[in-house]
PDB file of C-alpha atoms in Angstrom:
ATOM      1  CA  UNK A  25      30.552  61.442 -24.114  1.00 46.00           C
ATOM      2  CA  UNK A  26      29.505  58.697 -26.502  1.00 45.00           C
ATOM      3  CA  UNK A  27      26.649  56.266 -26.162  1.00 50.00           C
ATOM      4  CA  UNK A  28      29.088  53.452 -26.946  1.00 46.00           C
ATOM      5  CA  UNK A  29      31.177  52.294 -24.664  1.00 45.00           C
ATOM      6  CA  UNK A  30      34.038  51.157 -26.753  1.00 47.00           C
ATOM      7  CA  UNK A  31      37.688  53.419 -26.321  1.00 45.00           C
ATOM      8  CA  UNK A  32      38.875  53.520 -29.815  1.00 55.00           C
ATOM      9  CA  UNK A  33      37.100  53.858 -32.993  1.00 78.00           C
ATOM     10  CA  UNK A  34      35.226  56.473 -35.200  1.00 85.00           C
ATOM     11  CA  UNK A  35      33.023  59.005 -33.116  1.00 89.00           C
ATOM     12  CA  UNK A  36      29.690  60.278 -33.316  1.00 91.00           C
ATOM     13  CA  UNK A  37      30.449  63.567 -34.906  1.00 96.00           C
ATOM     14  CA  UNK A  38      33.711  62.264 -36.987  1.00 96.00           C
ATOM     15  CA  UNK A  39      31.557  59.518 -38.451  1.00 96.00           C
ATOM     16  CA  UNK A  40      29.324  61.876 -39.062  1.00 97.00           C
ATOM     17  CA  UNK A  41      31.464  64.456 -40.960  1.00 97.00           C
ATOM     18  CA  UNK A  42      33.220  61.455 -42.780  1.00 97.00           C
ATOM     19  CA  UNK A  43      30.615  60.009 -44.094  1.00 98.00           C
ATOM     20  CA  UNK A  44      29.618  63.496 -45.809  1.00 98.00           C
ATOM     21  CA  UNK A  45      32.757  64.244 -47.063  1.00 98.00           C
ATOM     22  CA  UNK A  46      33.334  60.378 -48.807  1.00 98.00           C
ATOM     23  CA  UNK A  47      29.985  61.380 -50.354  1.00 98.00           C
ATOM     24  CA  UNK A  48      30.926  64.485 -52.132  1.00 98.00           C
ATOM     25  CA  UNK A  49      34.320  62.652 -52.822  1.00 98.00           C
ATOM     26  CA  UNK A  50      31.823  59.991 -54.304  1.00 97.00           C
ATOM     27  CA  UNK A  51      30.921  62.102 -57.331  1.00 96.00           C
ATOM     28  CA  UNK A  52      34.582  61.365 -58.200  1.00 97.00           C
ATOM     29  CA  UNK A  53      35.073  57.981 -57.353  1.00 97.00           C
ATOM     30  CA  UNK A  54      31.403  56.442 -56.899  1.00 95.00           C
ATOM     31  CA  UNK A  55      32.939  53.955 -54.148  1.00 97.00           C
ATOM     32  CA  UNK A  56      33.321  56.543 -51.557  1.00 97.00           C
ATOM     33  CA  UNK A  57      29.624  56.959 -51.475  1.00 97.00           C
ATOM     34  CA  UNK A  58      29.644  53.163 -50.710  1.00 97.00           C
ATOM     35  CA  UNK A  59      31.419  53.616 -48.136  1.00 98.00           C
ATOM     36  CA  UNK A  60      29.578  56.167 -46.422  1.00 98.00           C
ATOM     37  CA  UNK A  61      26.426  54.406 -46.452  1.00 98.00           C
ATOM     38  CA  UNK A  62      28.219  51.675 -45.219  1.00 98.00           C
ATOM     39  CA  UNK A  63      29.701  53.748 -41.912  1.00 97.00           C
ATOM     40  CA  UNK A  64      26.322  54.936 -41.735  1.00 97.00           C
ATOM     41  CA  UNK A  65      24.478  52.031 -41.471  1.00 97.00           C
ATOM     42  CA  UNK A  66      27.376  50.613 -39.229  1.00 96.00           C
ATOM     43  CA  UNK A  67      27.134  53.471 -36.542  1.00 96.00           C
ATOM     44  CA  UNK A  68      23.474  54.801 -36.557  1.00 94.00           C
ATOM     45  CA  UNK A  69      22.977  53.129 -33.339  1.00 94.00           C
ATOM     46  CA  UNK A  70      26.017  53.826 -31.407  1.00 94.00           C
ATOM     47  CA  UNK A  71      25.567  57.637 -31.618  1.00 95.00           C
ATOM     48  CA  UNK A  72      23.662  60.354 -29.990  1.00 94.00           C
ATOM     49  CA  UNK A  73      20.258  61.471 -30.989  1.00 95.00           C
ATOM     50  CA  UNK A  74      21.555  64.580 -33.212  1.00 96.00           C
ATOM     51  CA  UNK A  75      24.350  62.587 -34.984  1.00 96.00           C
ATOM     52  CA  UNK A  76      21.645  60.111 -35.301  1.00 96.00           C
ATOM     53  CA  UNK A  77      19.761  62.364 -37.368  1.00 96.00           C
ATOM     54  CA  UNK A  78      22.202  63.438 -39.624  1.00 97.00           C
ATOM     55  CA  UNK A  79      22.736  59.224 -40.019  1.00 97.00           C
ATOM     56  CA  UNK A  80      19.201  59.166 -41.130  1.00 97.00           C
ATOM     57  CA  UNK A  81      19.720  61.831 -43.119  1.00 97.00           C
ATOM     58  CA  UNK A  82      22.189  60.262 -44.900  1.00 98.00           C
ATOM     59  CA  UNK A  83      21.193  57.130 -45.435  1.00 97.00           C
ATOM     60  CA  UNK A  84      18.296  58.661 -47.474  1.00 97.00           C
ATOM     61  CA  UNK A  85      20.317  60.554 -49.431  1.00 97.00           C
ATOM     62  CA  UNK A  86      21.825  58.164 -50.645  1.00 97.00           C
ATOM     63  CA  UNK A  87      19.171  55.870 -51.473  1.00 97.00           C
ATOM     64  CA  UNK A  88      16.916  58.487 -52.508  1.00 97.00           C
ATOM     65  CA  UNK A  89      20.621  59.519 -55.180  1.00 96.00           C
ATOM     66  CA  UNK A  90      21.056  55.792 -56.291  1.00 97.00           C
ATOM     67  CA  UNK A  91      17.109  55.884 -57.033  1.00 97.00           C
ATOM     68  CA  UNK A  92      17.715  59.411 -59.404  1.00 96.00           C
ATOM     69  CA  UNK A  93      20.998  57.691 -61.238  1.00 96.00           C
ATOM     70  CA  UNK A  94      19.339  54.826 -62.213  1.00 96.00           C
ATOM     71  CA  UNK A  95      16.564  56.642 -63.566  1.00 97.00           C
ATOM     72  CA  UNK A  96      17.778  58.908 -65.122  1.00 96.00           C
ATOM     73  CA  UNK A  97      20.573  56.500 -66.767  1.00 95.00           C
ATOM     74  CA  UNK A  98      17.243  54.747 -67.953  1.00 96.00           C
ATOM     75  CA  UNK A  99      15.941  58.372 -69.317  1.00 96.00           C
ATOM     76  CA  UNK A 100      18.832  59.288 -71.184  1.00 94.00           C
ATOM     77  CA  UNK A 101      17.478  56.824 -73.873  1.00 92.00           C
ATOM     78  CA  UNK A 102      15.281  59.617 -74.424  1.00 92.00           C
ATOM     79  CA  UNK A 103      17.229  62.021 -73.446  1.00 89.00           C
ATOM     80  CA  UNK A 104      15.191  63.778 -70.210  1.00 94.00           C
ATOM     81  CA  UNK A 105      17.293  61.606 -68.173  1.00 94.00           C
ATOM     82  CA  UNK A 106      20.770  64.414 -68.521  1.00 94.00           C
ATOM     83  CA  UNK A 107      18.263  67.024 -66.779  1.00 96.00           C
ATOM     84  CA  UNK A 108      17.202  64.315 -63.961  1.00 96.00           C
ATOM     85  CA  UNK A 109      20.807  63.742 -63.161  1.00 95.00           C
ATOM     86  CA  UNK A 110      21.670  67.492 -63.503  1.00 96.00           C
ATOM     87  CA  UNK A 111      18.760  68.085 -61.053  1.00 97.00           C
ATOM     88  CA  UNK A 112      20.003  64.928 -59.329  1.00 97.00           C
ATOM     89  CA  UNK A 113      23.885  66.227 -58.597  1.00 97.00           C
ATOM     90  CA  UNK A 114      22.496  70.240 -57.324  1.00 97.00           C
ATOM     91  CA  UNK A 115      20.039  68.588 -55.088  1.00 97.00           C
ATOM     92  CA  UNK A 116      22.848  65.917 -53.697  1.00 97.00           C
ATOM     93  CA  UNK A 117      25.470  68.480 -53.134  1.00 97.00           C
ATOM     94  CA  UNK A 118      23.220  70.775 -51.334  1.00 97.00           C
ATOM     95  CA  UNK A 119      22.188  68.356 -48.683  1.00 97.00           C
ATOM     96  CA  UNK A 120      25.587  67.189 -48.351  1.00 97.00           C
ATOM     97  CA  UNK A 121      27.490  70.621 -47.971  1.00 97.00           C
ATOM     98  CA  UNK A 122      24.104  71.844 -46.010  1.00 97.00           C
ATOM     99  CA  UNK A 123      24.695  68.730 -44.162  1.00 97.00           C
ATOM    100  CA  UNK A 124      28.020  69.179 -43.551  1.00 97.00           C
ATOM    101  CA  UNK A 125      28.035  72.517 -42.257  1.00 97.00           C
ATOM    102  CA  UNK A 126      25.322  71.133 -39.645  1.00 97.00           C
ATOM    103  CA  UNK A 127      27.793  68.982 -38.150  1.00 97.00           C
ATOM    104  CA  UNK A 128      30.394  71.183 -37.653  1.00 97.00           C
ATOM    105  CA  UNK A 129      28.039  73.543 -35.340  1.00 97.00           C
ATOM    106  CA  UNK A 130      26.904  69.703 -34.456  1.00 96.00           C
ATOM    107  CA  UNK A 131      23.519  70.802 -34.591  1.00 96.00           C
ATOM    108  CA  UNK A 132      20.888  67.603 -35.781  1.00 96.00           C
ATOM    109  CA  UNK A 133      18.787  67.885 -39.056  1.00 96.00           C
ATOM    110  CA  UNK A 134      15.889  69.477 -38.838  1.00 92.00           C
ATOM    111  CA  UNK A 135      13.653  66.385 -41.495  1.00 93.00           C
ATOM    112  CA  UNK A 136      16.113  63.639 -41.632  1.00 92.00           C
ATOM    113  CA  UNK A 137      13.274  62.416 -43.542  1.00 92.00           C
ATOM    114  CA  UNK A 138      12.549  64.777 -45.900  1.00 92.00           C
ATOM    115  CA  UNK A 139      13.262  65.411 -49.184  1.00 92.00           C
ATOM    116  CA  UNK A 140      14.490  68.762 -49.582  1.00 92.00           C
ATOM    117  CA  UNK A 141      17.414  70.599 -51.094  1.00 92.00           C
ATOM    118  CA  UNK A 142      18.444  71.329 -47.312  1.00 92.00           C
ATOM    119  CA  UNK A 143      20.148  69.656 -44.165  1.00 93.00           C
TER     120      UNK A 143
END
């Protein structure tokens, strides 16, 4: 049972699963990811405490991803900034198919603060 009480909607672990999946879709169309922060931010608080985390998780990743681009858009002036995105894209896919995989055993994220390469 959800937290919420409202009948119809997106759920705790659908959310959850969306939003991952609009952010891999977002290396393709950059909106998606937009929209996953978006859902994120929307239903952190009507969700359980493991869905939470993944939320949390999620809503880093992203900002901590937008933070990378624009960096290393700024270092490709000197040309560094190709290896920051490269290093950028492996580290974003990993937490998102890491992340993923997570919520299909809907287990929570171990650091939904952290940094790493890892859900």
């Amino acid at each position: 049972a959800e937290p919420s009480s409202k009948s119809s909607g997106l759920k705790g672990w659908d959310a959850v699963k969306l939003i991952y999946v609009l952010y891999l879709v977002g290396f393709a169309v950059p909106l998606c990811a937009l929209a996953g922060v978006v859902i994120a931010y929307a239903k952190r608080n009507d969700v359980g405490p493991a869905e939470a985390s993944h939320m949390a998780f999620q809503i880093r990743s992203f900002w901590v991803g937008l933070g990378a681009i624009v960096l290393g858009a700024v270092l490709t002036l000197v040309l560094v900034g190709w290896l920051v995105m490269a290093i950028w894209a492996v580290w974003a896919v990993a937490r998102f198919v890491t992340g993923l995989l997570k919520a299909l055993d809907e287990a929570p994220v171990a650091d939904p603060d952290g940094y790493g390469f890892t859900a």
